[in-house]
């Protein structure tokens, strides 16, 4: 369905611009620090196409998470330009940026980041609180996703009662509940054993096959090879960008 | 954002640490409770005094012979004041056109006997016009007449309760009673009159327990009386009439300060002044307790925010704006102070009920007090909840997500 949406968009007059989901032009992210400033990203230029699966690799501290946070509008570049669906993120105020994040982006974290005092179902419903979706549809939407991800019977449990694989699936359901086009996953299998990690990867690949865009940060070169495209960062610079 | 979902979310946030939330809300509970209890006591007193004045009538004025202190007695003697007399009454009715009716009163406490029943009662010696001045209603027979006064008839009119106790089984009118050593014919009995529960300066005598006799049967060569009861013809004229009466009597007493003018209407004004002071005290108590309560709320909200910084980061990543985060934490503070306010109102109502039943003070809970207390509680929630909420909203989302 997302693929259909992307295709529909690419037949429009703003064809070139809109087939690109994200466009970064010479972005820098500098953290001011006592003594010297740390350049977490140092002039990165890259395009992310609709429906693509991009793996981001690099040593620890190379700026992968920083890039992901910028793409997700959680952080602002120090300089450079970042367009999301053709919109310059610098022109967005907090409310507009938040709405864009809610509608367009789903985050997946290494440590799941489920809200501990809420049930799985409530966690999955949470993004809808910040969307236009009427309250009467929340439960249905959340349960459909939980069912699809095979953890519906866990919906009344607290996150602490879940295994790692279940928790990451709950987090995935939460990321998908607003039907975002772009999934940003920061080492989503990092806390999982290889079998459950593989299960999560299979789910992510299914989503890509349906036409969603996935940016996956990973340490694991085997996982990276499964992407359409691999980007390597080193010291905040883009040192490699290849198709697989 | 959606108010229902927001309330549920806030409730969830508060019940996460139930005891902690309850303890932090106690400041508001007791603050609001104290304010409600004090306002109820104040309102009860107000209603009582208004009812009392209403019973007496706001057009009623009295001149009373003063309880003389040594100083004023010396004054009165050196100034050769004649004291409060029947002549004063006559002068007042001549000079003051707004006086509708007026009656001089002499009052003694004496023993009334009838067969085996006896009672200690106030014997009020007065004139026929007292029935109009005091707005008495006869149950049976008649009141004193001008003929009674002129001929010094030994007739007596009994207050309702007094008649009941002297004549438990038969009609009083037509019988005779003995006051100390003299016999009087009973010519009338009054209707019972509802009285306030507590004596005050206003309700000087309990007319249900009084017997009335003609002023002329208790001769007093000096013409002195204890009181001149006056009824003014309209409420608006009371203030000016009182001034006029005061000046007339003062002149006749050659400036001696040996009488007292009682004006219920002015007592209300005096009472309103006292009430203002009372309200200032209530306001101070309210302010102090709500500031203390508010600090408790702020303290707990700051703890909540610190504890849930990571949750804030997660919500931001899911699309919550700063505004949404402010709303969430503000709603928690509001829910806390709002429910604290409700419990406080109940507590205050219970306390004022206890006060009125044990201490026998009248209390009344007004809707205005409830609304004011609730507004204070909610205002405290906003006032002290806003800073923590804004602090939560201004966390950097990336750092909040990394927060442990
Ligand atoms: N909030 C911050 N303050 C200062 N330096 C930071 C901050 N966040 C990240 N950095 C620095 O930026 C660099 C890139 O960090 P990050 O993007 O998290 O790397 P990666 O995810 O590739 O391990 C690191 O050197 C890190 O120390
Ligand atoms: Mg990282």
Short mmCIF file of N, CA and C in Angstrom, two decimals, chain A residues 80-232:
data_model
loop_
_atom_site.label_atom_id
_atom_site.label_comp_id
_atom_site.label_asym_id
_atom_site.label_seq_id
_atom_site.Cartn_x
_atom_site.Cartn_y
_atom_site.Cartn_z
N UNK A 80 23.46 23.04 7.08
CA UNK A 80 23.06 22.16 5.99
C UNK A 80 21.55 22.10 5.91
N UNK A 81 21.08 21.37 4.90
CA UNK A 81 19.65 21.37 4.64
C UNK A 81 19.13 19.94 4.66
N UNK A 82 17.99 19.74 5.31
CA UNK A 82 17.37 18.42 5.32
C UNK A 82 15.92 18.57 4.86
N UNK A 83 15.61 17.86 3.76
CA UNK A 83 14.23 17.90 3.26
C UNK A 83 13.58 16.56 3.55
N UNK A 84 12.37 16.60 4.11
CA UNK A 84 11.57 15.39 4.29
C UNK A 84 10.32 15.55 3.44
N UNK A 85 10.13 14.64 2.49
CA UNK A 85 9.02 14.76 1.53
C UNK A 85 8.99 16.16 0.92
N UNK A 86 10.16 16.68 0.64
CA UNK A 86 10.25 17.97 -0.01
C UNK A 86 10.13 19.16 0.90
N UNK A 87 9.87 18.94 2.21
CA UNK A 87 9.74 20.05 3.15
C UNK A 87 11.07 20.29 3.86
N UNK A 88 11.52 21.53 3.83
CA UNK A 88 12.74 21.88 4.56
C UNK A 88 12.44 21.84 6.05
N UNK A 89 13.14 20.97 6.78
CA UNK A 89 12.81 20.80 8.21
C UNK A 89 13.13 22.05 9.02
N UNK A 90 13.98 22.93 8.47
CA UNK A 90 14.29 24.14 9.23
C UNK A 90 13.10 25.09 9.30
N UNK A 91 12.14 24.93 8.36
CA UNK A 91 10.99 25.83 8.36
C UNK A 91 9.89 25.36 9.33
N UNK A 92 10.08 24.18 9.92
CA UNK A 92 9.02 23.64 10.78
C UNK A 92 9.20 24.09 12.22
N UNK A 93 8.09 24.52 12.84
CA UNK A 93 8.16 24.79 14.28
C UNK A 93 7.95 23.46 15.03
N UNK A 94 8.01 23.53 16.35
CA UNK A 94 7.95 22.29 17.13
C UNK A 94 6.69 21.49 16.85
N UNK A 95 5.55 22.19 16.78
CA UNK A 95 4.29 21.49 16.57
C UNK A 95 4.27 20.82 15.20
N UNK A 96 4.70 21.55 14.18
CA UNK A 96 4.68 21.00 12.83
C UNK A 96 5.67 19.84 12.71
N UNK A 97 6.84 19.99 13.31
CA UNK A 97 7.83 18.92 13.26
C UNK A 97 7.30 17.68 13.97
N UNK A 98 6.61 17.90 15.10
CA UNK A 98 6.06 16.76 15.84
C UNK A 98 4.98 16.05 15.04
N UNK A 99 4.15 16.85 14.37
CA UNK A 99 3.09 16.26 13.56
C UNK A 99 3.69 15.44 12.42
N UNK A 100 4.73 16.01 11.80
CA UNK A 100 5.40 15.30 10.71
C UNK A 100 5.99 13.98 11.20
N UNK A 101 6.62 14.03 12.36
CA UNK A 101 7.22 12.83 12.97
C UNK A 101 6.15 11.78 13.21
N UNK A 102 5.02 12.24 13.72
CA UNK A 102 3.93 11.33 14.03
C UNK A 102 3.38 10.64 12.79
N UNK A 103 3.27 11.41 11.72
CA UNK A 103 2.60 10.94 10.51
C UNK A 103 3.55 10.15 9.61
N UNK A 104 4.81 10.59 9.55
CA UNK A 104 5.72 10.10 8.52
C UNK A 104 6.72 9.08 9.03
N UNK A 105 7.03 9.14 10.34
CA UNK A 105 8.19 8.40 10.83
C UNK A 105 7.83 7.44 11.95
N UNK A 106 8.41 6.23 11.89
CA UNK A 106 8.32 5.30 13.00
C UNK A 106 9.71 4.96 13.48
N UNK A 107 9.94 5.11 14.78
CA UNK A 107 11.26 4.82 15.36
C UNK A 107 11.27 3.42 15.97
N UNK A 108 12.41 2.78 15.84
CA UNK A 108 12.63 1.50 16.51
C UNK A 108 13.99 1.60 17.20
N UNK A 109 14.03 1.29 18.50
CA UNK A 109 15.26 1.48 19.26
C UNK A 109 15.86 0.15 19.70
N UNK A 110 17.14 0.17 19.98
CA UNK A 110 17.81 -1.02 20.49
C UNK A 110 17.18 -1.49 21.81
N UNK A 111 16.88 -0.50 22.67
CA UNK A 111 16.34 -0.87 24.00
C UNK A 111 14.80 -0.76 24.04
N UNK A 112 14.15 -0.87 22.91
CA UNK A 112 12.69 -0.94 22.76
C UNK A 112 11.97 0.36 23.15
N UNK A 113 12.34 0.91 24.34
CA UNK A 113 11.71 2.15 24.80
C UNK A 113 10.20 2.08 24.88
N UNK A 114 9.70 0.94 25.39
CA UNK A 114 8.27 0.89 25.70
C UNK A 114 8.08 1.63 27.03
N UNK A 115 6.88 2.23 27.22
CA UNK A 115 6.63 2.96 28.47
C UNK A 115 6.23 1.93 29.53
N UNK A 116 7.02 1.79 30.60
CA UNK A 116 6.91 0.63 31.48
C UNK A 116 5.58 0.51 32.22
N UNK A 117 4.95 1.63 32.57
CA UNK A 117 3.74 1.51 33.40
C UNK A 117 2.48 1.28 32.56
N UNK A 118 2.63 1.24 31.23
CA UNK A 118 1.46 1.03 30.40
C UNK A 118 1.48 -0.37 29.80
N UNK A 119 0.29 -0.88 29.47
CA UNK A 119 0.22 -2.21 28.86
C UNK A 119 0.72 -2.13 27.42
N UNK A 120 0.93 -3.30 26.83
CA UNK A 120 1.37 -3.37 25.44
C UNK A 120 0.37 -2.64 24.54
N UNK A 121 -0.92 -2.92 24.76
CA UNK A 121 -1.95 -2.28 23.93
C UNK A 121 -1.87 -0.75 24.06
N UNK A 122 -1.74 -0.27 25.29
CA UNK A 122 -1.68 1.18 25.50
C UNK A 122 -0.43 1.78 24.86
N UNK A 123 0.68 1.04 24.95
CA UNK A 123 1.89 1.51 24.30
C UNK A 123 1.68 1.67 22.80
N UNK A 124 1.03 0.67 22.22
CA UNK A 124 0.83 0.70 20.77
C UNK A 124 -0.13 1.83 20.38
N UNK A 125 -1.10 2.11 21.25
CA UNK A 125 -2.07 3.18 20.95
C UNK A 125 -1.47 4.58 21.09
N UNK A 126 -0.38 4.69 21.86
CA UNK A 126 0.13 6.01 22.23
C UNK A 126 0.34 6.98 21.06
N UNK A 127 0.96 6.58 19.94
CA UNK A 127 1.16 7.55 18.86
C UNK A 127 -0.16 8.12 18.33
N UNK A 128 -1.25 7.35 18.45
CA UNK A 128 -2.54 7.82 17.93
C UNK A 128 -3.07 9.00 18.73
N UNK A 129 -2.64 9.08 20.01
CA UNK A 129 -3.01 10.22 20.85
C UNK A 129 -2.57 11.53 20.21
N UNK A 130 -1.46 11.47 19.48
CA UNK A 130 -0.91 12.69 18.88
C UNK A 130 -1.28 12.82 17.40
N UNK A 131 -2.20 11.95 16.95
CA UNK A 131 -2.60 11.98 15.54
C UNK A 131 -4.04 12.48 15.41
N UNK A 132 -4.53 12.49 14.19
CA UNK A 132 -5.91 12.91 13.94
C UNK A 132 -6.88 11.77 14.15
N UNK A 133 -6.36 10.58 14.35
CA UNK A 133 -7.20 9.38 14.40
C UNK A 133 -8.19 9.43 15.56
N UNK A 134 -9.50 9.24 15.29
CA UNK A 134 -10.49 9.29 16.37
C UNK A 134 -10.29 8.14 17.37
N UNK A 135 -10.59 8.42 18.63
CA UNK A 135 -10.32 7.47 19.70
C UNK A 135 -11.01 6.13 19.50
N UNK A 136 -12.15 6.15 18.82
CA UNK A 136 -12.90 4.91 18.65
C UNK A 136 -12.15 3.90 17.79
N UNK A 137 -11.19 4.38 16.99
CA UNK A 137 -10.48 3.46 16.10
C UNK A 137 -9.18 2.95 16.68
N UNK A 138 -8.76 3.52 17.82
CA UNK A 138 -7.44 3.19 18.35
C UNK A 138 -7.26 1.70 18.59
N UNK A 139 -8.22 1.16 19.31
CA UNK A 139 -8.08 -0.22 19.76
C UNK A 139 -8.02 -1.17 18.58
N UNK A 140 -8.92 -0.97 17.63
CA UNK A 140 -8.96 -1.82 16.45
C UNK A 140 -7.64 -1.80 15.70
N UNK A 141 -7.14 -0.60 15.48
CA UNK A 141 -5.88 -0.45 14.76
C UNK A 141 -4.74 -1.16 15.48
N UNK A 142 -4.66 -0.91 16.78
CA UNK A 142 -3.56 -1.48 17.57
C UNK A 142 -3.66 -3.00 17.58
N UNK A 143 -4.87 -3.52 17.76
CA UNK A 143 -5.02 -4.98 17.86
C UNK A 143 -4.73 -5.66 16.52
N UNK A 144 -5.10 -5.00 15.41
CA UNK A 144 -4.80 -5.58 14.11
C UNK A 144 -3.28 -5.76 13.94
N UNK A 145 -2.53 -4.74 14.35
CA UNK A 145 -1.08 -4.83 14.22
C UNK A 145 -0.49 -5.88 15.16
N UNK A 146 -0.99 -5.89 16.39
CA UNK A 146 -0.49 -6.88 17.36
C UNK A 146 -0.76 -8.29 16.85
N UNK A 147 -1.92 -8.46 16.24
CA UNK A 147 -2.28 -9.76 15.69
C UNK A 147 -1.31 -10.15 14.57
N UNK A 148 -1.07 -9.18 13.71
CA UNK A 148 -0.20 -9.45 12.58
C UNK A 148 1.21 -9.80 13.04
N UNK A 149 1.66 -9.14 14.12
CA UNK A 149 3.01 -9.39 14.61
C UNK A 149 3.04 -10.55 15.60
N UNK A 150 1.88 -11.19 15.79
CA UNK A 150 1.84 -12.43 16.56
C UNK A 150 1.93 -12.24 18.07
N UNK A 151 1.59 -11.06 18.60
CA UNK A 151 1.66 -10.88 20.06
C UNK A 151 0.35 -10.33 20.62
N UNK A 152 -0.75 -10.65 19.93
CA UNK A 152 -2.04 -10.13 20.39
C UNK A 152 -2.36 -10.62 21.81
N UNK A 153 -1.97 -11.87 22.09
CA UNK A 153 -2.30 -12.40 23.43
C UNK A 153 -1.49 -11.73 24.54
N UNK A 154 -0.53 -10.91 24.14
CA UNK A 154 0.28 -10.19 25.13
C UNK A 154 -0.24 -8.77 25.37
N UNK A 155 -1.37 -8.41 24.75
CA UNK A 155 -1.73 -6.99 24.70
C UNK A 155 -2.01 -6.39 26.07
N UNK A 156 -2.42 -7.22 27.06
CA UNK A 156 -2.69 -6.62 28.37
C UNK A 156 -1.49 -6.74 29.32
N UNK A 157 -0.36 -7.23 28.80
CA UNK A 157 0.82 -7.36 29.65
C UNK A 157 1.59 -6.05 29.73
N UNK A 158 2.41 -5.96 30.78
CA UNK A 158 3.33 -4.83 30.89
C UNK A 158 4.62 -5.20 30.17
N UNK A 159 5.36 -4.19 29.69
CA UNK A 159 6.60 -4.46 28.96
C UNK A 159 7.57 -5.36 29.74
N UNK A 160 7.61 -5.19 31.08
CA UNK A 160 8.56 -5.98 31.88
C UNK A 160 8.27 -7.47 31.80
N UNK A 161 7.02 -7.82 31.43
CA UNK A 161 6.64 -9.23 31.38
C UNK A 161 6.92 -9.87 30.02
N UNK A 162 7.49 -9.10 29.10
CA UNK A 162 7.71 -9.61 27.75
C UNK A 162 9.14 -10.09 27.57
N UNK A 163 9.33 -11.04 26.65
CA UNK A 163 10.69 -11.39 26.25
C UNK A 163 11.21 -10.30 25.30
N UNK A 164 12.51 -10.31 25.04
CA UNK A 164 13.09 -9.29 24.17
C UNK A 164 12.43 -9.25 22.80
N UNK A 165 12.22 -10.42 22.21
CA UNK A 165 11.61 -10.47 20.88
C UNK A 165 10.20 -9.91 20.89
N UNK A 166 9.44 -10.25 21.95
CA UNK A 166 8.07 -9.74 22.05
C UNK A 166 8.07 -8.23 22.24
N UNK A 167 9.01 -7.75 23.07
CA UNK A 167 9.07 -6.31 23.32
C UNK A 167 9.39 -5.56 22.03
N UNK A 168 10.33 -6.10 21.22
CA UNK A 168 10.67 -5.39 20.00
C UNK A 168 9.51 -5.44 19.01
N UNK A 169 8.75 -6.54 19.03
CA UNK A 169 7.58 -6.58 18.15
C UNK A 169 6.52 -5.59 18.59
N UNK A 170 6.35 -5.48 19.92
CA UNK A 170 5.40 -4.47 20.43
C UNK A 170 5.86 -3.08 20.00
N UNK A 171 7.16 -2.84 20.10
CA UNK A 171 7.69 -1.53 19.69
C UNK A 171 7.47 -1.32 18.19
N UNK A 172 7.59 -2.39 17.43
CA UNK A 172 7.38 -2.28 15.98
C UNK A 172 5.90 -1.97 15.69
N UNK A 173 5.02 -2.64 16.44
CA UNK A 173 3.59 -2.35 16.27
C UNK A 173 3.32 -0.88 16.56
N UNK A 174 3.96 -0.38 17.61
CA UNK A 174 3.77 1.02 17.97
C UNK A 174 4.30 1.94 16.86
N UNK A 175 5.46 1.56 16.29
CA UNK A 175 6.04 2.39 15.23
C UNK A 175 5.15 2.40 14.00
N UNK A 176 4.40 1.32 13.78
CA UNK A 176 3.62 1.20 12.55
C UNK A 176 2.20 1.73 12.68
N UNK A 177 1.75 2.03 13.89
CA UNK A 177 0.32 2.23 14.11
C UNK A 177 -0.20 3.48 13.39
N UNK A 178 0.65 4.46 13.14
CA UNK A 178 0.20 5.63 12.38
C UNK A 178 0.48 5.47 10.88
N UNK A 179 0.88 4.26 10.46
CA UNK A 179 1.21 3.96 9.07
C UNK A 179 2.23 4.93 8.49
N UNK A 180 3.38 5.03 9.12
CA UNK A 180 4.39 5.96 8.62
C UNK A 180 5.10 5.39 7.39
N UNK A 181 5.61 6.26 6.57
CA UNK A 181 6.29 5.82 5.36
C UNK A 181 7.72 5.39 5.66
N UNK A 182 8.32 6.06 6.64
CA UNK A 182 9.74 5.86 6.90
C UNK A 182 9.96 5.24 8.27
N UNK A 183 10.64 4.08 8.27
CA UNK A 183 11.00 3.44 9.54
C UNK A 183 12.47 3.69 9.81
N UNK A 184 12.77 4.19 11.01
CA UNK A 184 14.15 4.45 11.39
C UNK A 184 14.48 3.51 12.54
N UNK A 185 15.35 2.54 12.27
CA UNK A 185 15.64 1.52 13.28
C UNK A 185 17.10 1.60 13.69
N UNK A 186 17.31 1.90 14.99
CA UNK A 186 18.68 2.06 15.50
C UNK A 186 19.10 0.78 16.21
N UNK A 187 19.83 -0.09 15.51
CA UNK A 187 20.26 -1.40 16.03
C UNK A 187 19.12 -2.14 16.71
N UNK A 188 18.04 -2.42 15.98
CA UNK A 188 16.86 -3.01 16.61
C UNK A 188 17.09 -4.44 17.09
N UNK A 189 18.12 -5.10 16.57
CA UNK A 189 18.37 -6.47 16.98
C UNK A 189 19.54 -6.55 17.96
N UNK A 190 20.06 -5.39 18.33
CA UNK A 190 21.25 -5.35 19.19
C UNK A 190 21.07 -6.01 20.54
N UNK A 191 19.85 -5.98 21.07
CA UNK A 191 19.61 -6.57 22.39
C UNK A 191 18.96 -7.95 22.30
N UNK A 192 18.89 -8.49 21.09
CA UNK A 192 18.18 -9.76 20.91
C UNK A 192 19.17 -10.87 20.57
N UNK A 193 18.81 -12.10 20.93
CA UNK A 193 19.66 -13.21 20.49
C UNK A 193 19.45 -13.41 18.99
N UNK A 194 20.30 -14.22 18.37
CA UNK A 194 20.31 -14.25 16.91
C UNK A 194 18.99 -14.75 16.34
N UNK A 195 18.30 -15.68 17.05
CA UNK A 195 17.07 -16.20 16.47
C UNK A 195 15.95 -15.17 16.50
N UNK A 196 15.75 -14.54 17.66
CA UNK A 196 14.68 -13.53 17.72
C UNK A 196 15.06 -12.32 16.88
N UNK A 197 16.36 -12.02 16.82
CA UNK A 197 16.82 -10.93 15.97
C UNK A 197 16.45 -11.21 14.52
N UNK A 198 16.63 -12.44 14.11
CA UNK A 198 16.30 -12.84 12.75
C UNK A 198 14.79 -12.69 12.50
N UNK A 199 14.00 -13.05 13.50
CA UNK A 199 12.55 -12.92 13.34
C UNK A 199 12.16 -11.46 13.11
N UNK A 200 12.78 -10.58 13.88
CA UNK A 200 12.48 -9.15 13.72
C UNK A 200 12.92 -8.68 12.33
N UNK A 201 14.12 -9.15 11.89
CA UNK A 201 14.60 -8.77 10.55
C UNK A 201 13.63 -9.21 9.47
N UNK A 202 13.09 -10.41 9.62
CA UNK A 202 12.14 -10.91 8.62
C UNK A 202 10.91 -10.01 8.56
N UNK A 203 10.45 -9.59 9.74
CA UNK A 203 9.30 -8.69 9.77
C UNK A 203 9.62 -7.38 9.06
N UNK A 204 10.83 -6.86 9.32
CA UNK A 204 11.22 -5.59 8.71
C UNK A 204 11.30 -5.74 7.19
N UNK A 205 11.84 -6.86 6.75
CA UNK A 205 11.94 -7.07 5.29
C UNK A 205 10.57 -7.18 4.65
N UNK A 206 9.63 -7.79 5.38
CA UNK A 206 8.26 -7.85 4.88
C UNK A 206 7.70 -6.45 4.65
N UNK A 207 7.99 -5.59 5.62
CA UNK A 207 7.49 -4.22 5.51
C UNK A 207 8.09 -3.51 4.31
N UNK A 208 9.38 -3.77 4.08
CA UNK A 208 10.03 -3.17 2.91
C UNK A 208 9.39 -3.71 1.64
N UNK A 209 9.11 -5.02 1.64
CA UNK A 209 8.48 -5.63 0.47
C UNK A 209 7.12 -5.00 0.19
N UNK A 210 6.45 -4.53 1.27
CA UNK A 210 5.16 -3.86 1.08
C UNK A 210 5.32 -2.44 0.59
N UNK A 211 6.56 -1.95 0.55
CA UNK A 211 6.77 -0.62 0.00
C UNK A 211 7.18 0.42 1.01
N UNK A 212 7.37 0.04 2.27
CA UNK A 212 7.81 1.03 3.26
C UNK A 212 9.31 1.26 3.12
N UNK A 213 9.75 2.42 3.55
CA UNK A 213 11.16 2.78 3.49
C UNK A 213 11.79 2.46 4.83
N UNK A 214 12.97 1.83 4.81
CA UNK A 214 13.61 1.44 6.07
C UNK A 214 15.04 1.93 6.09
N UNK A 215 15.40 2.63 7.16
CA UNK A 215 16.81 2.97 7.39
C UNK A 215 17.22 2.21 8.64
N UNK A 216 18.18 1.30 8.48
CA UNK A 216 18.56 0.40 9.56
C UNK A 216 20.02 0.64 9.95
N UNK A 217 20.21 1.04 11.21
CA UNK A 217 21.57 1.18 11.72
C UNK A 217 21.98 -0.17 12.29
N UNK A 218 23.12 -0.66 11.90
CA UNK A 218 23.53 -1.98 12.41
C UNK A 218 25.04 -2.12 12.47
N UNK A 219 25.47 -2.99 13.37
CA UNK A 219 26.87 -3.37 13.45
C UNK A 219 27.16 -4.59 12.60
N UNK A 220 26.09 -5.31 12.34
CA UNK A 220 26.22 -6.65 11.78
C UNK A 220 26.30 -6.57 10.25
N UNK A 221 27.47 -6.93 9.67
CA UNK A 221 27.65 -6.78 8.22
C UNK A 221 26.76 -7.75 7.45
N UNK A 222 26.41 -8.91 8.06
CA UNK A 222 25.50 -9.83 7.39
C UNK A 222 24.13 -9.21 7.21
N UNK A 223 23.68 -8.51 8.25
CA UNK A 223 22.38 -7.84 8.15
C UNK A 223 22.45 -6.74 7.10
N UNK A 224 23.54 -6.00 7.11
CA UNK A 224 23.70 -4.89 6.18
C UNK A 224 23.62 -5.37 4.74
N UNK A 225 24.17 -6.54 4.48
CA UNK A 225 24.17 -7.06 3.11
C UNK A 225 22.76 -7.32 2.59
N UNK A 226 21.78 -7.45 3.52
CA UNK A 226 20.41 -7.73 3.07
C UNK A 226 19.70 -6.46 2.59
N UNK A 227 20.32 -5.29 2.80
CA UNK A 227 19.70 -4.02 2.38
C UNK A 227 19.92 -3.78 0.89
N UNK A 228 19.14 -2.82 0.33
CA UNK A 228 19.34 -2.45 -1.07
C UNK A 228 20.62 -1.66 -1.23
N UNK A 229 21.01 -1.01 -0.13
CA UNK A 229 22.06 -0.03 -0.23
C UNK A 229 22.73 0.07 1.13
N UNK A 230 24.04 0.19 1.14
CA UNK A 230 24.77 0.29 2.40
C UNK A 230 25.54 1.60 2.44
N UNK A 231 25.37 2.32 3.54
CA UNK A 231 26.07 3.58 3.72
C UNK A 231 27.02 3.39 4.89
N UNK A 232 28.25 3.82 4.74
CA UNK A 232 29.18 3.70 5.86
C UNK A 232 29.61 5.08 6.33
#
